């Protein structure tokens, strides 16, 4: 893309990604878009590098609607790939860096990915070997196109530093045959209603689903969320969420692009190195999942670190002491889901709330309607009553890939989340867990999240509450508690304490204790509840 094109369209109100990037590159070319450990990418470099990759994709036959996969950890390669794909109206399909060979094959097939850009490996993951398992029996024609019965739509796999002529560097060579005029014309043909990405759910309770979001839907939603959280171009946002999930992709990367701010992340397993990065780059906002940064706050050097630049966010363990809540339950939480394009329940007030608002997740983001309905009848329930959370609005997903609209929404356009919630008279929403996880014991409903919180408050450890078959009660409430010293666990004392916190029918009939290291995980990083239940088989 020639230099004069960088200021053709302003950033404000853009509904596609290409003009947004051009505007920021023209106004602040040297401002960092991304800092990830030693990896730095300015807005100007992002514009130039993504234009080059975009031309390479065009040379391979990609265009509007082509599904292009990305298998990269957080970093410049993921960002440049995303920008390049979206600029030409192709569809970004992020792959989890945790993926096994089987999971890679299944997602490649389901997503109809025709081009895959990948790292050669990440930490202990060897993607060259893993993809070799997927592509067993593959052949290439004289032009280099791939043909493999196991993944019939896949035509190109380009691996950074990969073996042979089909590495990611060949894209740059291919780009030389495509001029700026063609890329500009392709970009100008992209519309806000065109799909931008298919992001797969993490699949903790069912098979992962491919969630389709449009360019305008994602950009407009993050623009609204940025107004609420006050994210502006002078901010440095520290985000510890993976870019291949919606939190990192939208609430981190896309939100930073909208604001023109700097996105800061780290892949380092060394807590000291990450703390060095935070001290040197001085983030002003921190969003993500708190469990992922707990090791930073536990590092011996943490108390001597200067993180006073942080002013807002939900990563409380690393926030300055004066910004940490005395009781996190009295701060508005955030609720996001892949189907809503990141956060859907939020509030701008980051101060402690009154006791009657304990456990609030804020109110619906602009553009979203909510309704709480009875799980049995589907009828709306009264304020304060528990039911299924339903959502409707223009920033919801377009749908699930390869599923009809009727499978995604009801006749009135409501998306049934499968989450249990209630609202109060002021419109604040209280998330209570997954409806599928609800335990039915002797005719009473028990929400695992409520019991888990009570146990965690009393023990200081994490609890996982599940329902086990019971001959007379239907299901029995059972809890797996993580402790440092399983032999020191006092079940009788915990039961006595729980009687002051929970109704009798909610107190687990069975307990098991394991260490945190023994908790079984899915490849997504979430707890494998099916495997966890096996601790009760003995």
Short mmCIF file of C-alpha atoms in Angstrom, two decimals:
data_model
loop_
_atom_site.label_atom_id
_atom_site.label_comp_id
_atom_site.label_asym_id
_atom_site.label_seq_id
_atom_site.Cartn_x
_atom_site.Cartn_y
_atom_site.Cartn_z
CA UNK A 1 0.00 0.00 0.00
CA UNK A 2 1.53 3.33 -1.00
CA UNK A 3 2.19 5.98 1.66
CA UNK A 4 -0.46 8.42 0.45
CA UNK A 5 -3.17 5.85 1.13
CA UNK A 6 -2.62 5.93 4.88
CA UNK A 7 -4.87 8.95 5.38
CA UNK A 8 -7.66 8.19 2.88
CA UNK A 9 -10.28 7.43 5.55
CA UNK A 10 -10.56 8.60 9.18
CA UNK A 11 -10.62 6.10 12.06
CA UNK A 12 -13.85 7.30 13.67
CA UNK A 13 -16.93 5.37 12.63
CA UNK A 14 -15.16 2.94 10.32
CA UNK A 15 -16.96 -0.38 9.97
CA UNK A 16 -14.14 -2.32 8.29
CA UNK A 17 -10.62 -2.88 9.49
CA UNK A 18 -8.50 -1.68 6.54
CA UNK A 19 -9.40 2.04 6.70
CA UNK A 20 -9.07 1.96 10.48
CA UNK A 21 -5.51 0.68 10.23
CA UNK A 22 -4.66 3.18 7.48
CA UNK A 23 -5.88 6.07 9.61
CA UNK A 24 -3.86 5.09 12.67
CA UNK A 25 -0.74 4.38 10.59
CA UNK A 26 -1.06 7.81 9.01
CA UNK A 27 -1.65 9.67 12.27
CA UNK A 28 0.79 7.82 14.54
CA UNK A 29 3.08 5.63 12.45
CA UNK A 30 5.69 5.16 15.19
CA UNK A 31 3.25 4.42 18.02
CA UNK A 32 3.47 0.76 19.11
CA UNK A 33 0.39 -1.27 18.30
CA UNK A 34 1.83 -4.34 20.03
CA UNK A 35 4.57 -5.03 22.53
CA UNK A 36 4.96 -8.72 23.34
CA UNK A 37 8.15 -9.38 25.30
CA UNK A 38 10.97 -8.38 22.88
CA UNK A 39 8.56 -8.29 19.91
CA UNK A 40 7.47 -4.74 18.95
CA UNK A 41 5.14 -3.72 16.14
CA UNK A 42 4.31 -0.10 15.38
CA UNK A 43 1.15 1.00 13.55
CA UNK A 44 3.26 1.95 10.54
CA UNK A 45 4.99 -1.44 10.47
CA UNK A 46 1.65 -3.20 10.94
CA UNK A 47 0.31 -1.34 7.91
CA UNK A 48 3.31 -2.22 5.73
CA UNK A 49 3.77 -5.83 6.84
CA UNK A 50 0.08 -6.71 6.66
CA UNK A 51 -0.17 -5.17 3.18
CA UNK A 52 2.68 -7.43 2.07
CA UNK A 53 1.06 -10.54 3.55
CA UNK A 54 -2.31 -9.51 2.09
CA UNK A 55 -0.79 -9.29 -1.38
CA UNK A 56 0.77 -12.72 -0.85
CA UNK A 57 -2.63 -14.14 0.10
CA UNK A 58 -4.15 -12.62 -3.02
CA UNK A 59 -1.40 -14.25 -5.08
CA UNK A 60 -2.42 -17.63 -3.61
CA UNK A 61 -5.99 -17.03 -4.74
CA UNK A 62 -7.46 -15.78 -1.46
CA UNK A 63 -10.14 -13.10 -1.55
CA UNK A 64 -13.39 -12.09 0.04
CA UNK A 65 -14.82 -15.01 2.01
CA UNK A 66 -11.70 -17.22 1.87
CA UNK A 67 -11.12 -18.92 5.22
CA UNK A 68 -7.54 -18.40 6.38
CA UNK A 69 -6.31 -20.05 9.57
CA UNK A 70 -3.76 -18.70 12.05
CA UNK A 71 -1.79 -20.96 14.38
CA UNK A 72 0.38 -18.52 16.29
CA UNK A 73 0.89 -17.58 19.93
CA UNK A 74 0.24 -13.98 20.97
CA UNK A 75 2.64 -11.77 19.04
CA UNK A 76 3.30 -9.76 15.91
CA UNK A 77 2.81 -12.69 13.53
CA UNK A 78 -0.74 -13.22 14.80
CA UNK A 79 -1.52 -9.49 14.57
CA UNK A 80 -0.04 -9.05 11.09
CA UNK A 81 -1.84 -12.18 9.88
CA UNK A 82 -5.17 -11.00 11.27
CA UNK A 83 -4.81 -7.56 9.67
CA UNK A 84 -3.78 -9.01 6.31
CA UNK A 85 -6.67 -11.46 6.20
CA UNK A 86 -9.31 -8.95 7.28
CA UNK A 87 -8.02 -6.26 4.89
CA UNK A 88 -8.94 -8.36 1.85
CA UNK A 89 -12.30 -9.50 3.24
CA UNK A 90 -11.09 -13.02 3.95
CA UNK A 91 -12.14 -14.70 7.21
CA UNK A 92 -9.73 -15.05 10.13
CA UNK A 93 -9.87 -18.51 11.74
CA UNK A 94 -7.69 -18.57 14.88
CA UNK A 95 -6.46 -21.96 16.10
CA UNK A 96 -5.64 -22.66 19.73
CA UNK A 97 -1.95 -23.13 20.45
CA UNK A 98 -3.01 -25.99 22.75
CA UNK A 99 -4.50 -27.97 19.85
CA UNK A 100 -3.64 -31.62 19.42
CA UNK A 101 -3.27 -33.15 15.95
CA UNK A 102 -6.83 -34.48 16.19
CA UNK A 103 -8.21 -31.09 17.20
CA UNK A 104 -6.29 -29.35 14.43
CA UNK A 105 -7.71 -31.72 11.83
CA UNK A 106 -11.27 -31.39 13.14
CA UNK A 107 -11.17 -27.59 13.16
CA UNK A 108 -9.49 -27.39 9.76
CA UNK A 109 -12.26 -29.53 8.31
CA UNK A 110 -15.14 -27.88 10.12
CA UNK A 111 -13.96 -24.32 9.40
CA UNK A 112 -13.31 -24.99 5.68
CA UNK A 113 -9.88 -23.43 6.07
CA UNK A 114 -8.12 -23.25 2.70
CA UNK A 115 -4.90 -21.50 3.78
CA UNK A 116 -3.14 -22.00 7.12
CA UNK A 117 -0.39 -19.70 8.39
CA UNK A 118 1.46 -21.25 11.31
CA UNK A 119 4.41 -21.02 13.64
CA UNK A 120 6.78 -23.99 13.58
CA UNK A 121 6.24 -24.47 17.29
CA UNK A 122 5.53 -22.84 20.62
CA UNK A 123 6.96 -23.93 23.95
CA UNK A 124 6.62 -27.74 23.99
CA UNK A 125 4.33 -27.83 20.94
CA UNK A 126 5.88 -28.94 17.65
CA UNK A 127 3.41 -27.81 14.96
CA UNK A 128 5.52 -29.12 12.08
CA UNK A 129 5.22 -32.63 13.48
CA UNK A 130 1.60 -32.15 14.49
CA UNK A 131 0.56 -30.89 11.07
CA UNK A 132 2.55 -33.71 9.49
CA UNK A 133 0.25 -36.13 11.34
CA UNK A 134 -2.79 -34.24 10.04
CA UNK A 135 -1.55 -34.20 6.43
CA UNK A 136 -0.63 -37.87 6.10
CA UNK A 137 -1.07 -38.89 2.46
CA UNK A 138 -1.17 -35.30 1.18
CA UNK A 139 0.02 -34.48 -2.33
CA UNK A 140 0.85 -31.24 -4.11
CA UNK A 141 0.27 -30.34 -7.72
CA UNK A 142 2.76 -28.54 -9.95
CA UNK A 143 1.68 -25.14 -8.64
CA UNK A 144 2.22 -26.17 -5.02
CA UNK A 145 -1.43 -26.56 -4.07
CA UNK A 146 -2.11 -29.14 -1.41
CA UNK A 147 -4.59 -32.00 -1.76
CA UNK A 148 -5.31 -34.18 1.26
CA UNK A 149 -8.39 -36.39 1.81
CA UNK A 150 -8.20 -35.83 5.58
CA UNK A 151 -8.63 -32.04 5.13
CA UNK A 152 -10.24 -31.68 1.70
CA UNK A 153 -10.57 -27.86 1.57
CA UNK A 154 -6.99 -27.08 2.62
CA UNK A 155 -4.76 -25.91 -0.24
CA UNK A 156 -1.80 -24.19 1.42
CA UNK A 157 0.05 -24.63 4.72
CA UNK A 158 2.73 -21.99 5.25
CA UNK A 159 4.89 -22.51 8.33
CA UNK A 160 7.42 -19.98 9.65
CA UNK A 161 10.81 -21.53 9.15
CA UNK A 162 9.15 -24.73 7.98
CA UNK A 163 10.84 -27.31 5.80
CA UNK A 164 10.94 -27.03 2.02
CA UNK A 165 9.64 -24.26 -0.23
CA UNK A 166 6.25 -23.98 1.44
CA UNK A 167 7.21 -21.86 4.42
CA UNK A 168 5.62 -18.55 5.40
CA UNK A 169 8.44 -16.67 3.63
CA UNK A 170 7.07 -17.80 0.28
CA UNK A 171 4.12 -15.47 0.85
CA UNK A 172 6.47 -12.50 0.63
CA UNK A 173 7.86 -13.75 -2.68
CA UNK A 174 4.33 -14.27 -4.01
CA UNK A 175 3.38 -10.74 -2.93
CA UNK A 176 5.75 -9.21 -5.48
CA UNK A 177 3.40 -10.19 -8.26
CA UNK A 178 0.48 -8.16 -6.84
CA UNK A 179 0.53 -4.38 -7.09
CA UNK A 180 -0.89 -1.79 -4.68
CA UNK A 181 -3.77 -0.90 -6.99
CA UNK A 182 -5.26 -4.38 -6.81
CA UNK A 183 -4.95 -4.53 -3.03
CA UNK A 184 -6.63 -1.12 -2.71
CA UNK A 185 -9.49 -2.22 -4.95
CA UNK A 186 -9.96 -5.43 -2.96
CA UNK A 187 -9.97 -3.51 0.34
CA UNK A 188 -12.49 -1.00 -0.95
CA UNK A 189 -14.85 -3.86 -1.84
CA UNK A 190 -14.96 -5.11 1.77
CA UNK A 191 -18.22 -4.26 3.56
CA UNK A 192 -19.05 -4.09 7.24
CA UNK A 193 -21.54 -6.93 6.88
CA UNK A 194 -18.82 -9.28 5.57
CA UNK A 195 -17.68 -11.98 8.02
CA UNK A 196 -14.40 -11.07 9.69
CA UNK A 197 -13.70 -14.12 11.82
CA UNK A 198 -14.80 -17.55 12.96
CA UNK A 199 -13.73 -17.92 16.59
CA UNK A 200 -14.16 -21.34 18.17
CA UNK A 201 -15.59 -21.72 21.64
CA UNK A 202 -13.33 -23.47 24.10
CA UNK A 203 -15.64 -26.47 24.33
CA UNK A 204 -15.71 -27.08 28.09
CA UNK A 205 -19.26 -28.48 28.10
CA UNK A 206 -19.76 -29.51 24.45
CA UNK A 207 -17.92 -29.78 21.15
CA UNK A 208 -16.38 -26.43 20.13
CA UNK A 209 -18.59 -24.31 17.88
CA UNK A 210 -17.40 -21.87 15.22
CA UNK A 211 -18.83 -18.43 15.99
CA UNK A 212 -19.09 -16.05 13.02
CA UNK A 213 -18.68 -12.30 13.57
CA UNK A 214 -18.85 -9.55 10.95
CA UNK A 215 -16.40 -6.69 10.57
CA UNK A 216 -18.90 -4.00 11.58
CA UNK A 217 -20.32 -6.06 14.44
CA UNK A 218 -16.95 -6.59 16.11
CA UNK A 219 -15.65 -3.07 15.49
CA UNK A 220 -18.81 -1.27 16.64
CA UNK A 221 -19.15 -3.45 19.74
CA UNK A 222 -15.54 -2.86 20.83
CA UNK A 223 -15.96 0.86 20.12
CA UNK A 224 -18.87 0.93 22.58
CA UNK A 225 -16.92 -1.09 25.15
CA UNK A 226 -13.93 1.25 24.82
CA UNK A 227 -16.16 4.18 25.72
CA UNK A 228 -17.32 2.40 28.86
CA UNK A 229 -13.85 1.41 30.04
CA UNK A 230 -12.27 4.65 28.84
CA UNK A 231 -9.70 3.07 26.52
CA UNK A 232 -8.04 5.79 24.41
CA UNK A 233 -5.00 6.17 22.18
CA UNK A 234 -2.68 7.16 25.04
CA UNK A 235 -3.39 3.92 26.93
CA UNK A 236 -1.21 0.83 27.17
CA UNK A 237 -3.48 -2.19 27.66
CA UNK A 238 -1.95 -5.24 29.33
CA UNK A 239 -3.96 -8.31 28.30
CA UNK A 240 -3.09 -11.87 29.30
CA UNK A 241 -5.85 -13.54 27.25
CA UNK A 242 -4.84 -15.66 24.24
CA UNK A 243 -5.59 -13.96 20.92
CA UNK A 244 -7.17 -17.16 19.58
CA UNK A 245 -10.08 -16.79 22.03
CA UNK A 246 -12.58 -13.97 21.84
CA UNK A 247 -11.34 -12.13 24.93
CA UNK A 248 -7.85 -11.61 23.55
CA UNK A 249 -8.98 -11.27 19.95
CA UNK A 250 -11.74 -8.69 20.45
CA UNK A 251 -11.46 -7.14 23.95
CA UNK A 252 -7.68 -7.01 23.53
CA UNK A 253 -6.53 -6.78 19.90
CA UNK A 254 -9.55 -5.30 18.10
CA UNK A 255 -10.24 -2.92 21.00
CA UNK A 256 -6.66 -1.62 20.84
CA UNK A 257 -6.95 -1.12 17.08
CA UNK A 258 -10.18 0.83 17.57
CA UNK A 259 -8.63 3.08 20.21
CA UNK A 260 -5.25 3.46 18.52
CA UNK A 261 -3.69 2.35 21.82
CA UNK A 262 -0.81 -0.04 22.57
CA UNK A 263 -1.49 -3.70 23.41
CA UNK A 264 0.98 -5.26 25.84
CA UNK A 265 1.30 -9.01 26.41
CA UNK A 266 3.86 -11.60 27.44
CA UNK A 267 4.52 -15.22 26.51
CA UNK A 268 7.36 -15.59 29.00
CA UNK A 269 7.09 -18.45 31.53
CA UNK A 270 9.41 -16.40 33.76
CA UNK A 271 7.37 -14.24 36.16
CA UNK A 272 10.36 -11.99 36.79
CA UNK A 273 10.72 -11.25 33.07
CA UNK A 274 7.02 -10.40 32.77
CA UNK A 275 7.23 -8.09 35.78
CA UNK A 276 10.27 -6.43 34.19
CA UNK A 277 8.16 -5.87 31.07
CA UNK A 278 5.30 -4.35 33.06
CA UNK A 279 7.64 -2.01 34.91
CA UNK A 280 9.38 -0.83 31.75
CA UNK A 281 6.30 -0.43 29.51
CA UNK A 282 4.02 1.06 32.18
CA UNK A 283 0.55 -0.26 31.26
CA UNK A 284 -2.38 1.92 32.27
CA UNK A 285 -5.15 -0.69 31.90
CA UNK A 286 -5.10 -4.42 32.70
CA UNK A 287 -7.82 -6.78 31.48
CA UNK A 288 -7.93 -10.56 31.21
CA UNK A 289 -8.32 -13.51 33.57
CA UNK A 290 -6.90 -13.09 37.06
CA UNK A 291 -5.87 -16.74 37.48
CA UNK A 292 -3.41 -16.29 34.63
CA UNK A 293 -1.41 -13.62 36.45
CA UNK A 294 -1.59 -14.97 40.02
CA UNK A 295 2.02 -16.22 39.72
CA UNK A 296 3.17 -12.63 39.14
CA UNK A 297 1.76 -11.45 42.45
CA UNK A 298 3.33 -14.46 44.20
CA UNK A 299 6.84 -13.80 42.85
CA UNK A 300 9.32 -12.84 45.61
CA UNK A 301 10.16 -9.57 43.84
CA UNK A 302 6.54 -8.44 43.42
CA UNK A 303 6.32 -6.23 46.52
CA UNK A 304 9.28 -4.19 45.29
CA UNK A 305 7.88 -3.64 41.81
CA UNK A 306 6.56 -0.29 40.63
CA UNK A 307 3.23 -0.93 38.86
CA UNK A 308 1.74 2.42 39.79
CA UNK A 309 1.03 3.19 36.12
CA UNK A 310 -2.00 0.86 36.29
CA UNK A 311 -5.20 2.84 36.81
CA UNK A 312 -8.04 0.61 35.63
CA UNK A 313 -8.89 -2.99 34.92
CA UNK A 314 -9.86 -6.31 36.47
CA UNK A 315 -6.46 -7.97 37.05
CA UNK A 316 -6.60 -7.06 40.73
CA UNK A 317 -3.65 -9.18 41.98
CA UNK A 318 -1.18 -6.93 40.14
CA UNK A 319 -3.01 -3.62 40.57
CA UNK A 320 -1.67 -0.99 43.00
CA UNK A 321 -2.86 -1.69 46.54
CA UNK A 322 -5.18 1.32 46.62
CA UNK A 323 -7.07 -0.01 43.57
CA UNK A 324 -7.55 -3.55 44.81
CA UNK A 325 -10.94 -4.40 46.30
CA UNK A 326 -11.17 -5.51 49.90
CA UNK A 327 -13.84 -7.92 48.67
CA UNK A 328 -13.85 -8.73 44.91
CA UNK A 329 -17.53 -9.72 45.17
CA UNK A 330 -18.33 -6.03 45.74
CA UNK A 331 -16.82 -5.02 42.39
CA UNK A 332 -18.74 -5.40 39.15
CA UNK A 333 -17.45 -8.46 37.34
CA UNK A 334 -17.32 -8.84 33.54
CA UNK A 335 -19.23 -11.45 31.57
CA UNK A 336 -18.17 -12.23 28.05
CA UNK A 337 -18.78 -15.04 25.62
CA UNK A 338 -17.64 -15.92 22.14
CA UNK A 339 -21.17 -15.47 20.78
CA UNK A 340 -21.33 -11.85 21.99
CA UNK A 341 -17.98 -10.79 20.53
CA UNK A 342 -16.31 -10.48 23.97
CA UNK A 343 -17.77 -8.68 26.99
CA UNK A 344 -21.54 -8.28 27.17
CA UNK A 345 -22.11 -7.41 30.85
CA UNK A 346 -19.99 -4.51 32.14
CA UNK A 347 -20.11 -1.31 34.14
CA UNK A 348 -17.91 1.79 34.05
CA UNK A 349 -17.96 2.10 37.86
CA UNK A 350 -14.87 0.26 39.13
CA UNK A 351 -15.40 1.20 42.79
CA UNK A 352 -16.74 -0.99 45.61
CA UNK A 353 -20.51 -1.50 45.40
CA UNK A 354 -23.07 -1.59 48.23
CA UNK A 355 -23.70 -4.95 49.86
CA UNK A 356 -27.05 -5.43 48.09
CA UNK A 357 -25.19 -5.44 44.77
CA UNK A 358 -22.76 -8.17 45.77
CA UNK A 359 -21.90 -10.44 42.81
CA UNK A 360 -23.09 -8.02 40.13
CA UNK A 361 -21.80 -8.44 36.58
CA UNK A 362 -22.92 -4.97 35.57
CA UNK A 363 -25.52 -4.18 32.94
CA UNK A 364 -25.83 -5.09 29.25
CA UNK A 365 -23.40 -3.36 26.91
CA UNK A 366 -24.92 -0.89 24.41
CA UNK A 367 -26.76 -2.67 21.61
CA UNK A 368 -27.74 -5.69 23.71
CA UNK A 369 -31.11 -6.56 25.17
CA UNK A 370 -31.41 -9.14 27.94
CA UNK A 371 -34.27 -11.34 29.07
CA UNK A 372 -34.33 -13.93 31.87
CA UNK A 373 -36.66 -16.83 31.07
CA UNK A 374 -37.92 -19.91 32.86
CA UNK A 375 -35.92 -22.98 31.81
CA UNK A 376 -39.06 -25.08 31.50
CA UNK A 377 -41.61 -22.78 29.89
CA UNK A 378 -39.43 -20.13 28.24
CA UNK A 379 -41.60 -17.40 29.78
CA UNK A 380 -39.91 -14.31 31.27
CA UNK A 381 -39.40 -14.54 35.04
CA UNK A 382 -39.88 -11.80 37.61
CA UNK A 383 -37.09 -9.51 38.77
CA UNK A 384 -34.91 -11.41 41.23
CA UNK A 385 -35.96 -14.85 39.98
CA UNK A 386 -33.37 -17.22 38.50
CA UNK A 387 -33.70 -18.27 34.87
CA UNK A 388 -31.80 -18.60 31.62
CA UNK A 389 -30.06 -15.50 30.29
CA UNK A 390 -31.14 -14.64 26.73
CA UNK A 391 -29.55 -11.95 24.57
CA UNK A 392 -30.53 -10.07 21.44
CA UNK A 393 -28.97 -7.26 19.45
CA UNK A 394 -26.99 -6.18 16.38
CA UNK A 395 -23.58 -7.13 17.80
CA UNK A 396 -24.41 -10.73 18.49
CA UNK A 397 -22.73 -13.35 16.34
CA UNK A 398 -24.04 -13.81 12.82
CA UNK A 399 -24.50 -17.45 13.81
CA UNK A 400 -22.60 -20.70 14.19
CA UNK A 401 -20.67 -21.83 11.14
CA UNK A 402 -22.56 -24.60 9.31
CA UNK A 403 -25.68 -24.19 11.44
CA UNK A 404 -29.00 -22.69 10.41
CA UNK A 405 -30.32 -19.52 11.99
CA UNK A 406 -33.06 -21.57 13.63
CA UNK A 407 -30.38 -23.57 15.45
CA UNK A 408 -28.80 -20.37 16.80
CA UNK A 409 -31.72 -18.08 17.67
CA UNK A 410 -35.37 -18.47 18.56
CA UNK A 411 -38.21 -17.08 16.43
CA UNK A 412 -37.93 -13.66 18.09
CA UNK A 413 -34.19 -13.41 17.54
CA UNK A 414 -33.13 -14.28 21.11
CA UNK A 415 -29.92 -16.21 21.70
CA UNK A 416 -30.38 -18.64 24.59
CA UNK A 417 -27.03 -18.63 26.38
CA UNK A 418 -27.53 -21.66 28.60
CA UNK A 419 -26.37 -19.48 31.52
CA UNK A 420 -28.33 -19.01 34.72
CA UNK A 421 -28.80 -15.44 35.88
CA UNK A 422 -31.08 -13.04 37.69
CA UNK A 423 -31.57 -9.28 37.55
CA UNK A 424 -32.32 -6.69 40.20
CA UNK A 425 -34.68 -3.71 40.09
CA UNK A 426 -31.89 -1.47 38.76
CA UNK A 427 -31.16 -3.73 35.78
CA UNK A 428 -27.91 -5.21 37.10
CA UNK A 429 -27.36 -8.83 36.10
CA UNK A 430 -26.07 -11.59 38.38
CA UNK A 431 -24.48 -14.59 36.65
CA UNK A 432 -25.02 -17.90 38.50
CA UNK A 433 -23.39 -20.52 36.28
CA UNK A 434 -24.27 -22.85 33.42
CA UNK A 435 -27.79 -24.29 33.34
CA UNK A 436 -26.41 -27.63 32.16
CA UNK A 437 -24.29 -27.80 35.30
CA UNK A 438 -27.30 -27.34 37.61
CA UNK A 439 -27.58 -30.20 40.08
CA UNK A 440 -31.05 -31.58 40.78
CA UNK A 441 -31.05 -33.25 44.20
CA UNK A 442 -34.24 -34.54 45.85
CA UNK A 443 -36.30 -32.11 43.76
CA UNK A 444 -34.16 -29.04 44.61
CA UNK A 445 -31.86 -27.16 42.27
CA UNK A 446 -28.27 -26.47 43.34
CA UNK A 447 -26.03 -24.06 41.41
CA UNK A 448 -22.43 -25.37 41.57
CA UNK A 449 -21.00 -21.84 41.44
CA UNK A 450 -22.70 -20.90 44.72
CA UNK A 451 -21.31 -23.95 46.55
CA UNK A 452 -17.86 -23.51 44.99
CA UNK A 453 -17.66 -19.94 46.21
CA UNK A 454 -18.69 -20.88 49.74
CA UNK A 455 -16.02 -23.58 49.92
CA UNK A 456 -13.36 -21.33 48.43
CA UNK A 457 -14.17 -18.56 50.92
CA UNK A 458 -13.72 -20.96 53.82
CA UNK A 459 -10.70 -22.95 52.63
CA UNK A 460 -8.80 -20.48 50.49
CA UNK A 461 -8.53 -23.17 47.82
CA UNK A 462 -10.44 -23.78 44.61
CA UNK A 463 -13.45 -26.10 44.61
CA UNK A 464 -15.18 -27.91 41.76
CA UNK A 465 -18.76 -28.98 42.49
CA UNK A 466 -20.44 -31.69 40.40
CA UNK A 467 -23.53 -33.87 40.52
CA UNK A 468 -23.12 -37.62 41.00
CA UNK A 469 -25.86 -40.21 40.41
CA UNK A 470 -27.77 -41.13 43.60
CA UNK A 471 -30.32 -43.95 43.93
CA UNK A 472 -32.92 -41.96 45.87
CA UNK A 473 -32.05 -38.27 45.47
CA UNK A 474 -31.49 -38.37 41.71
CA UNK A 475 -28.18 -36.56 42.09
CA UNK A 476 -25.85 -36.00 44.99
CA UNK A 477 -23.83 -32.82 45.41
CA UNK A 478 -20.10 -33.60 45.46
CA UNK A 479 -17.06 -31.36 45.71
CA UNK A 480 -13.42 -31.72 44.74
CA UNK A 481 -11.31 -29.30 46.79
CA UNK A 482 -7.75 -28.33 45.89
CA UNK A 483 -5.41 -28.07 48.87
CA UNK A 484 -1.64 -27.97 49.36
CA UNK A 485 -1.67 -30.83 51.90
CA UNK A 486 -4.51 -33.32 51.22
CA UNK A 487 -3.72 -35.25 54.40
CA UNK A 488 -4.47 -32.18 56.52
CA UNK A 489 -7.96 -31.65 55.07
CA UNK A 490 -10.63 -31.62 57.81
CA UNK A 491 -13.91 -32.58 56.15
CA UNK A 492 -15.95 -32.49 59.36
CA UNK A 493 -14.82 -28.95 60.17
CA UNK A 494 -15.63 -27.77 56.67
CA UNK A 495 -19.12 -29.28 56.85
CA UNK A 496 -19.74 -27.46 60.13
CA UNK A 497 -18.64 -24.15 58.61
CA UNK A 498 -20.73 -24.66 55.47
CA UNK A 499 -23.89 -25.04 57.56
CA UNK A 500 -23.62 -21.33 58.34
CA UNK A 501 -23.29 -20.45 54.65
CA UNK A 502 -25.58 -22.84 52.74
CA UNK A 503 -28.90 -24.60 53.01
CA UNK A 504 -28.50 -28.22 54.10
CA UNK A 505 -29.38 -29.67 50.68
CA UNK A 506 -26.58 -27.63 49.05
CA UNK A 507 -23.81 -29.00 51.28
CA UNK A 508 -21.85 -31.69 49.40
CA UNK A 509 -22.58 -35.24 50.43
CA UNK A 510 -19.12 -36.29 49.26
CA UNK A 511 -15.76 -34.56 49.27
CA UNK A 512 -12.49 -35.39 47.57
CA UNK A 513 -9.20 -33.53 47.88
CA UNK A 514 -6.39 -33.17 45.36
CA UNK A 515 -3.54 -30.75 44.77
CA UNK A 516 -3.87 -28.00 42.16
CA UNK A 517 -1.33 -29.82 39.98
CA UNK A 518 -3.63 -32.88 39.86
CA UNK A 519 -6.62 -31.02 38.37
CA UNK A 520 -7.26 -32.55 34.90
CA UNK A 521 -7.40 -30.00 32.08
CA UNK A 522 -8.78 -30.00 28.56
CA UNK A 523 -6.52 -28.81 25.73
CA UNK A 524 -8.40 -25.50 26.01
CA UNK A 525 -6.98 -25.01 29.50
CA UNK A 526 -10.37 -25.46 31.15
CA UNK A 527 -11.06 -28.11 33.77
CA UNK A 528 -12.08 -31.52 32.43
CA UNK A 529 -15.10 -32.12 34.67
CA UNK A 530 -15.78 -35.55 33.21
CA UNK A 531 -12.30 -36.71 34.14
CA UNK A 532 -12.47 -34.92 37.48
CA UNK A 533 -15.53 -36.93 38.52
CA UNK A 534 -13.42 -40.08 38.35
CA UNK A 535 -11.84 -39.20 41.71
CA UNK A 536 -15.11 -40.46 43.21
CA UNK A 537 -14.93 -43.85 41.46
CA UNK A 538 -12.75 -45.40 44.14
#
